Amino acid sequence: MSTAAAPVRQLDARTTGELRRAAEKILAEFGTSATSPQLLEQVARTAGQFGDPLRRHCRPVDTADGLFVLRGPDVDDETAGPTPAGWTAAGDSGAVHDITLLLLASVMGNPIAWEGQQDGRFVHNIVPSPGHESEQTGASSTVLLSPHTEDAFHPGRAHLLMLSCMRNHDGIATTAASIRKTVLADEDVELLSRPVVPILPDDAYTEAQGFADEAPPPVPALFASEDGMTLRFDPAYTPLEQADEDYRVAYRRLEAELARVSVAVSLTPGDVLVVDNDLVVHGRVPFQARYDGTDRWLKRASVRVPGRRSRPPAEADEHGYGQAALEAHTS
């Protein structure tokens, strides 16, 4: 795994100040970051008023890396308070940073929330949680979080994933690998572009895992869009035993190639990692949680980009395991 630096977009002090003041004003008006229609309307209005400097830095991912780090906002470790013991305990912890992330997400596209995850919140708290150490979810710690497409099981998954760092004393890295950096044989691309096996809901979606109305739809791992190759990938929740040997071998070669080009991104407080969810799989290295209020703490937002065409048209017919995404801003 490479430790090469991710592309960085540095906000200047004036733009950072504009963003911070906007978030503080919204928090003062509503007294919470718990989203309501009124708060989301204010977020949309405010995001629409930002000037060109912020919009330029929030432009789409434009390199084969498939990601960038937005740098400039800061987090004061003391005023942030202790790392929550789990997302259910987070409440309004770091509320101004929730709103900051919502504002940035609204400049980039349309934030979404999931009815079946973290009580339908638009900003998630990603923290290690006791009893979940070995799961393949953001609450884990002691295991490698396998590289995956965010919410790969669902046709309405985000186009962009945003991870905002609140605390990372131990320099724990997020891993990322772009399909545009890989070198694959034509035969493997052809095989993996076929809808052979499904991707099942992960452990963060208990209700979706119990969905039995229809059979899981097989989906392609790779898709050639107008702009280049994209992927939909989550090996931890892909029943490869249902595929033939040739497909399994090709899938493992893709997995190995993604590992070869993977980079480690260690975020510092205030950094916002923006990942193109159609190009990049992400994960996390293992670590030992202390559960003493000083553990790694990220905030996560998921964003759809209106009008974007980077996925197979057949996805429109998928049932999504009964899960529905809520859009922050309706047109």
Tab-separated table of C-alpha atoms in Angstrom:
chain	number	residue	atom	x	y	z
A	1	MET	CA	0.000	0.000	0.000
A	2	SER	CA	1.312	3.407	-0.982
A	3	THR	CA	1.510	6.323	1.416
A	4	ALA	CA	1.581	8.799	-1.478
A	5	ALA	CA	-0.141	12.066	-0.643
A	6	ALA	CA	-3.725	12.498	-1.793
A	7	PRO	CA	-4.526	15.550	-3.940
A	8	VAL	CA	-5.212	18.509	-1.634
A	9	ARG	CA	-7.449	21.510	-2.240
A	10	GLN	CA	-6.506	24.197	0.276
A	11	LEU	CA	-9.164	26.709	1.289
A	12	ASP	CA	-7.838	30.174	2.044
A	13	ALA	CA	-8.514	31.837	5.389
A	14	ARG	CA	-11.253	34.078	4.014
A	15	THR	CA	-13.203	31.190	2.499
A	16	THR	CA	-12.732	29.049	5.604
A	17	GLY	CA	-14.041	31.900	7.728
A	18	GLU	CA	-17.072	32.350	5.465
A	19	LEU	CA	-17.890	28.658	5.793
A	20	ARG	CA	-17.439	28.619	9.574
A	21	ARG	CA	-19.568	31.723	10.132
A	22	ALA	CA	-22.340	30.296	7.961
A	23	ALA	CA	-22.386	27.050	9.968
A	24	GLU	CA	-22.331	28.912	13.291
A	25	LYS	CA	-25.212	31.140	12.192
A	26	ILE	CA	-27.371	28.147	11.263
A	27	LEU	CA	-26.527	26.383	14.523
A	28	ALA	CA	-27.397	29.520	16.519
A	29	GLU	CA	-30.742	29.782	14.699
A	30	PHE	CA	-31.783	26.157	15.168
A	31	GLY	CA	-29.865	25.205	18.316
A	32	THR	CA	-29.108	21.731	16.974
A	33	SER	CA	-27.697	19.904	13.978
A	34	ALA	CA	-30.597	17.432	14.003
A	35	THR	CA	-32.001	18.034	10.565
A	36	SER	CA	-35.507	19.321	10.014
A	37	PRO	CA	-37.104	20.574	6.783
A	38	GLN	CA	-36.514	24.131	7.976
A	39	LEU	CA	-32.842	23.551	8.774
A	40	LEU	CA	-32.283	21.806	5.431
A	41	GLU	CA	-33.963	24.702	3.596
A	42	GLN	CA	-31.615	27.133	5.330
A	43	VAL	CA	-28.621	24.971	4.457
A	44	ALA	CA	-29.678	24.985	0.793
A	45	ARG	CA	-30.169	28.769	0.759
A	46	THR	CA	-26.822	29.384	2.434
A	47	ALA	CA	-24.950	26.952	0.181
A	48	GLY	CA	-26.393	28.746	-2.844
A	49	GLN	CA	-24.872	32.028	-1.672
A	50	PHE	CA	-21.248	30.899	-1.422
A	51	GLY	CA	-18.804	32.553	-3.789
A	52	ASP	CA	-16.601	31.162	-6.538
A	53	PRO	CA	-13.555	30.305	-4.362
A	54	LEU	CA	-15.457	27.680	-2.367
A	55	ARG	CA	-17.305	26.406	-5.435
A	56	ARG	CA	-14.037	26.001	-7.312
A	57	HIS	CA	-12.609	23.882	-4.511
A	58	CYS	CA	-15.823	21.832	-4.423
A	59	ARG	CA	-15.692	21.029	-8.153
A	60	PRO	CA	-15.994	17.352	-9.162
A	61	VAL	CA	-13.099	14.950	-8.695
A	62	ASP	CA	-10.889	15.591	-11.726
A	63	THR	CA	-7.947	13.181	-11.473
A	64	ALA	CA	-7.542	9.427	-11.829
A	65	ASP	CA	-7.033	9.305	-8.039
A	66	GLY	CA	-10.791	9.639	-7.737
A	67	LEU	CA	-10.515	11.633	-4.519
A	68	PHE	CA	-9.167	14.779	-2.886
A	69	VAL	CA	-8.712	16.258	0.568
A	70	LEU	CA	-10.389	19.592	1.239
A	71	ARG	CA	-8.215	21.373	3.783
A	72	GLY	CA	-8.828	24.579	5.687
A	73	PRO	CA	-11.607	24.055	8.249
A	74	ASP	CA	-10.251	23.462	11.737
A	75	VAL	CA	-11.389	21.460	14.760
A	76	ASP	CA	-10.417	22.405	18.303
A	77	ASP	CA	-9.782	19.157	20.150
A	78	GLU	CA	-10.904	20.477	23.524
A	79	THR	CA	-14.140	22.157	22.461
A	80	ALA	CA	-15.070	19.166	20.275
A	81	GLY	CA	-15.615	17.149	23.434
A	82	PRO	CA	-14.865	13.444	23.895
A	83	THR	CA	-15.223	10.959	21.085
A	84	PRO	CA	-18.710	9.441	21.460
A	85	ALA	CA	-18.891	5.823	22.620
A	86	GLY	CA	-21.007	5.032	19.568
A	87	TRP	CA	-23.212	6.825	17.064
A	88	THR	CA	-26.256	6.416	19.316
A	89	ALA	CA	-24.458	8.404	22.015
A	90	ALA	CA	-23.284	11.185	19.700
A	91	GLY	CA	-26.351	13.430	19.810
A	92	ASP	CA	-25.273	16.970	18.936
A	93	SER	CA	-21.566	16.322	19.528
A	94	GLY	CA	-19.646	18.481	17.080
A	95	ALA	CA	-22.892	20.023	15.826
A	96	VAL	CA	-21.255	22.961	14.034
A	97	HIS	CA	-19.144	20.465	12.085
A	98	ASP	CA	-22.282	18.519	11.098
A	99	ILE	CA	-23.653	21.697	9.562
A	100	THR	CA	-20.329	22.574	7.950
A	101	LEU	CA	-20.286	19.164	6.269
A	102	LEU	CA	-23.912	19.560	5.162
A	103	LEU	CA	-23.077	22.939	3.612
A	104	LEU	CA	-20.107	21.503	1.695
A	105	ALA	CA	-22.177	18.506	0.593
A	106	SER	CA	-24.912	20.843	-0.642
A	107	VAL	CA	-22.418	22.753	-2.770
A	108	MET	CA	-21.231	19.463	-4.306
A	109	GLY	CA	-24.664	17.928	-4.844
A	110	ASN	CA	-27.616	16.679	-2.818
A	111	PRO	CA	-26.952	15.084	0.599
A	112	ILE	CA	-28.834	11.859	1.264
A	113	ALA	CA	-29.785	9.913	4.375
A	114	TRP	CA	-30.905	6.314	4.784
A	115	GLU	CA	-34.034	5.391	6.688
A	116	GLY	CA	-32.317	2.232	7.911
A	117	GLN	CA	-29.008	3.697	9.084
A	118	GLN	CA	-28.205	5.940	12.073
A	119	ASP	CA	-31.854	6.918	12.520
A	120	GLY	CA	-32.049	8.604	9.118
A	121	ARG	CA	-29.417	11.242	9.919
A	122	PHE	CA	-27.782	13.149	7.079
A	123	VAL	CA	-24.433	13.276	8.889
A	124	HIS	CA	-23.138	10.081	10.504
A	125	ASN	CA	-20.647	9.756	13.340
A	126	ILE	CA	-18.004	7.120	12.580
A	127	VAL	CA	-16.452	5.967	15.838
A	128	PRO	CA	-15.300	2.628	17.257
A	129	SER	CA	-18.013	0.949	19.304
A	130	PRO	CA	-17.671	-1.705	22.024
A	131	GLY	CA	-18.931	-5.061	20.817
A	132	HIS	CA	-18.510	-4.191	17.138
A	133	GLU	CA	-14.727	-4.461	16.896
A	134	SER	CA	-14.627	-7.222	14.262
A	135	GLU	CA	-17.567	-6.231	12.043
A	136	GLN	CA	-17.244	-4.988	8.492
A	137	THR	CA	-18.785	-1.615	9.347
A	138	GLY	CA	-17.526	1.807	10.376
A	139	ALA	CA	-18.004	0.872	14.038
A	140	SER	CA	-15.232	-1.741	13.868
A	141	SER	CA	-11.613	-1.293	14.905
A	142	THR	CA	-9.494	-4.434	15.306
A	143	VAL	CA	-10.012	-5.746	11.755
A	144	LEU	CA	-9.111	-4.367	8.360
A	145	LEU	CA	-12.228	-2.697	6.972
A	146	SER	CA	-12.202	-4.256	3.513
A	147	PRO	CA	-12.056	-1.857	0.557
A	148	HIS	CA	-15.603	-1.353	-0.685
A	149	THR	CA	-18.014	0.893	-2.525
A	150	GLU	CA	-20.161	2.762	-0.004
A	151	ASP	CA	-23.642	1.188	0.203
A	152	ALA	CA	-22.751	-0.994	-2.779
A	153	PHE	CA	-25.901	-3.090	-2.361
A	154	HIS	CA	-28.189	-0.214	-3.322
A	155	PRO	CA	-28.858	1.390	-6.733
A	156	GLY	CA	-29.383	4.757	-5.021
A	157	ARG	CA	-25.981	4.802	-3.339
A	158	ALA	CA	-24.058	8.058	-3.154
A	159	HIS	CA	-21.939	9.403	-5.990
A	160	LEU	CA	-19.657	11.098	-3.458
A	161	LEU	CA	-18.604	10.038	0.016
A	162	MET	CA	-17.334	12.729	2.383
A	163	LEU	CA	-15.342	11.929	5.532
A	164	SER	CA	-14.629	14.849	7.856
A	165	CYS	CA	-11.997	14.316	10.551
A	166	MET	CA	-12.842	15.403	14.084
A	167	ARG	CA	-10.061	13.526	15.875
A	168	ASN	CA	-7.259	11.191	14.815
A	169	HIS	CA	-4.504	11.276	17.445
A	170	ASP	CA	-3.153	7.921	16.282
A	171	GLY	CA	-2.930	8.797	12.572
A	172	ILE	CA	-5.209	5.899	11.602
A	173	ALA	CA	-5.414	5.747	7.830
A	174	THR	CA	-8.363	5.493	5.508
A	175	THR	CA	-7.429	3.292	2.546
A	176	ALA	CA	-8.498	4.146	-0.982
A	177	ALA	CA	-8.003	2.558	-4.395
A	178	SER	CA	-9.149	3.904	-7.765
A	179	ILE	CA	-10.290	1.621	-10.567
A	180	ARG	CA	-8.719	4.152	-12.961
A	181	LYS	CA	-5.287	3.292	-11.537
A	182	THR	CA	-5.585	-0.455	-12.071
A	183	VAL	CA	-4.335	-2.546	-15.001
A	184	LEU	CA	-6.748	-5.355	-15.898
A	185	ALA	CA	-6.825	-7.884	-18.712
A	186	ASP	CA	-9.578	-7.393	-21.288
A	187	GLU	CA	-10.949	-10.846	-20.494
A	188	ASP	CA	-11.285	-9.970	-16.799
A	189	VAL	CA	-13.029	-6.681	-17.603
A	190	GLU	CA	-15.460	-8.512	-19.877
A	191	LEU	CA	-16.238	-11.143	-17.244
A	192	LEU	CA	-16.639	-8.661	-14.400
A	193	SER	CA	-18.917	-6.446	-16.483
A	194	ARG	CA	-21.549	-9.198	-16.473
A	195	PRO	CA	-24.273	-9.284	-13.769
A	196	VAL	CA	-23.304	-12.607	-12.185
A	197	VAL	CA	-23.623	-12.291	-8.388
A	198	PRO	CA	-25.434	-9.877	-6.052
A	199	ILE	CA	-24.026	-7.546	-3.436
A	200	LEU	CA	-25.884	-8.065	-0.174
A	201	PRO	CA	-26.679	-5.393	2.464
A	202	ASP	CA	-23.962	-4.894	5.062
A	203	ASP	CA	-24.338	-5.251	8.819
A	204	ALA	CA	-25.304	-1.592	9.235
A	205	TYR	CA	-28.656	-2.378	7.529
A	206	THR	CA	-30.398	-4.944	9.727
A	207	GLU	CA	-33.809	-4.480	8.118
A	208	ALA	CA	-32.390	-4.798	4.613
A	209	GLN	CA	-30.700	-8.070	5.547
A	210	GLY	CA	-34.128	-9.472	6.391
A	211	PHE	CA	-35.648	-8.452	3.055
A	212	ALA	CA	-37.199	-11.521	1.428
A	213	ASP	CA	-39.794	-10.146	-0.999
A	214	GLU	CA	-37.585	-10.727	-4.054
A	215	ALA	CA	-34.344	-12.515	-4.829
A	216	PRO	CA	-31.098	-10.491	-4.615
A	217	PRO	CA	-30.355	-9.124	-8.095
A	218	PRO	CA	-26.994	-9.980	-9.694
A	219	VAL	CA	-24.971	-6.857	-10.506
A	220	PRO	CA	-21.793	-6.167	-12.518
A	221	ALA	CA	-18.631	-5.321	-10.622
A	222	LEU	CA	-17.368	-3.121	-13.468
A	223	PHE	CA	-19.100	-0.741	-15.852
A	224	ALA	CA	-17.692	1.333	-18.701
A	225	SER	CA	-19.250	4.804	-18.462
A	226	GLU	CA	-18.811	7.718	-20.865
A	227	ASP	CA	-15.931	9.023	-18.732
A	228	GLY	CA	-14.171	5.696	-18.156
A	229	MET	CA	-14.337	2.576	-16.024
A	230	THR	CA	-16.408	2.565	-12.837
A	231	LEU	CA	-16.932	-0.129	-10.227
A	232	ARG	CA	-19.399	-1.459	-7.670
A	233	PHE	CA	-17.464	-3.592	-5.242
A	234	ASP	CA	-17.885	-5.049	-1.764
A	235	PRO	CA	-16.158	-8.430	-1.390
A	236	ALA	CA	-17.225	-8.878	2.248
A	237	TYR	CA	-20.879	-8.971	1.150
A	238	THR	CA	-20.547	-10.612	-2.277
A	239	PRO	CA	-21.443	-14.350	-2.339
A	240	LEU	CA	-18.705	-15.371	-4.770
A	241	GLU	CA	-19.485	-19.041	-4.170
A	242	GLN	CA	-22.471	-18.527	-6.476
A	243	ALA	CA	-20.163	-17.691	-9.414
A	244	ASP	CA	-18.165	-20.073	-11.593
A	245	GLU	CA	-14.417	-20.525	-11.240
A	246	ASP	CA	-13.482	-18.153	-14.080
A	247	TYR	CA	-15.494	-15.328	-12.542
A	248	ARG	CA	-14.077	-15.941	-9.066
A	249	VAL	CA	-10.515	-15.865	-10.394
A	250	ALA	CA	-11.164	-12.627	-12.296
A	251	TYR	CA	-12.741	-11.083	-9.177
A	252	ARG	CA	-9.737	-12.019	-7.056
A	253	ARG	CA	-7.429	-10.479	-9.644
A	254	LEU	CA	-9.445	-7.257	-9.439
A	255	GLU	CA	-9.192	-7.399	-5.653
A	256	ALA	CA	-5.411	-7.865	-5.856
A	257	GLU	CA	-5.023	-5.039	-8.352
A	258	LEU	CA	-7.013	-2.663	-6.148
A	259	ALA	CA	-4.751	-3.635	-3.246
A	260	ARG	CA	-1.705	-2.895	-5.406
A	261	VAL	CA	-2.819	0.663	-6.186
A	262	SER	CA	-4.283	1.373	-2.744
A	263	VAL	CA	-3.138	4.485	-0.909
A	264	ALA	CA	-3.287	5.293	2.804
A	265	VAL	CA	-4.807	8.672	3.665
A	266	SER	CA	-4.273	9.783	7.253
A	267	LEU	CA	-6.605	12.694	7.953
A	268	THR	CA	-5.913	15.450	10.445
A	269	PRO	CA	-8.677	17.347	12.298
A	270	GLY	CA	-10.598	19.584	9.916
A	271	ASP	CA	-9.640	17.637	6.781
A	272	VAL	CA	-12.521	16.507	4.570
A	273	LEU	CA	-11.789	13.528	2.342
A	274	VAL	CA	-14.007	13.496	-0.758
A	275	VAL	CA	-14.206	10.143	-2.550
A	276	ASP	CA	-15.859	9.459	-5.894
A	277	ASN	CA	-17.928	6.405	-4.966
A	278	ASP	CA	-18.056	5.182	-8.579
A	279	LEU	CA	-14.277	5.189	-8.997
A	280	VAL	CA	-12.804	4.479	-5.577
A	281	VAL	CA	-13.188	1.763	-2.974
A	282	HIS	CA	-12.293	2.785	0.550
A	283	GLY	CA	-11.550	1.013	3.825
A	284	ARG	CA	-9.570	1.477	7.034
A	285	VAL	CA	-6.537	-0.076	8.655
A	286	PRO	CA	-7.007	-1.950	11.957
A	287	PHE	CA	-6.417	-0.178	15.261
A	288	GLN	CA	-6.874	-0.714	18.980
A	289	ALA	CA	-9.669	1.401	20.409
A	290	ARG	CA	-9.276	2.789	23.923
A	291	TYR	CA	-12.879	3.899	24.527
A	292	ASP	CA	-11.588	6.756	26.665
A	293	GLY	CA	-12.916	9.684	24.627
A	294	THR	CA	-9.747	10.116	22.545
A	295	ASP	CA	-10.363	7.558	19.766
A	296	ARG	CA	-10.576	8.350	16.060
A	297	TRP	CA	-13.752	10.245	15.181
A	298	LEU	CA	-14.996	11.009	11.686
A	299	LYS	CA	-18.213	12.482	10.381
A	300	ARG	CA	-19.648	11.112	7.143
A	301	ALA	CA	-21.958	12.559	4.510
A	302	SER	CA	-23.244	10.893	1.355
A	303	VAL	CA	-23.988	12.952	-1.745
A	304	ARG	CA	-25.837	12.346	-4.988
A	305	VAL	CA	-24.893	14.482	-7.975
A	306	PRO	CA	-28.048	15.363	-9.942
A	307	GLY	CA	-27.919	14.402	-13.614
A	308	ARG	CA	-24.806	12.277	-13.290
A	309	ARG	CA	-24.715	9.240	-15.606
A	310	SER	CA	-22.074	6.784	-14.478
A	311	ARG	CA	-24.063	3.622	-13.779
A	312	PRO	CA	-25.753	0.853	-15.772
A	313	PRO	CA	-29.358	1.722	-16.718
A	314	ALA	CA	-30.439	-1.700	-15.396
A	315	GLU	CA	-29.869	-0.465	-11.841
A	316	ALA	CA	-33.169	1.395	-12.091
A	317	ASP	CA	-35.000	-1.949	-11.849
A	318	GLU	CA	-33.355	-3.078	-8.600
A	319	HIS	CA	-35.453	-3.309	-5.438
A	320	GLY	CA	-32.753	-1.977	-3.100
A	321	TYR	CA	-33.698	-4.515	-0.409
A	322	GLY	CA	-36.568	-2.286	0.675
A	323	GLN	CA	-34.286	0.580	1.678
A	324	ALA	CA	-35.105	4.170	0.752
A	325	ALA	CA	-32.821	7.170	0.649
A	326	LEU	CA	-34.034	10.590	1.776
A	327	GLU	CA	-32.811	13.588	-0.207
A	328	ALA	CA	-31.971	16.749	1.696
A	329	HIS	CA	-33.056	19.102	-1.057
A	330	THR	CA	-35.968	18.526	-3.403
A	331	SER	CA	-36.097	20.342	-6.721
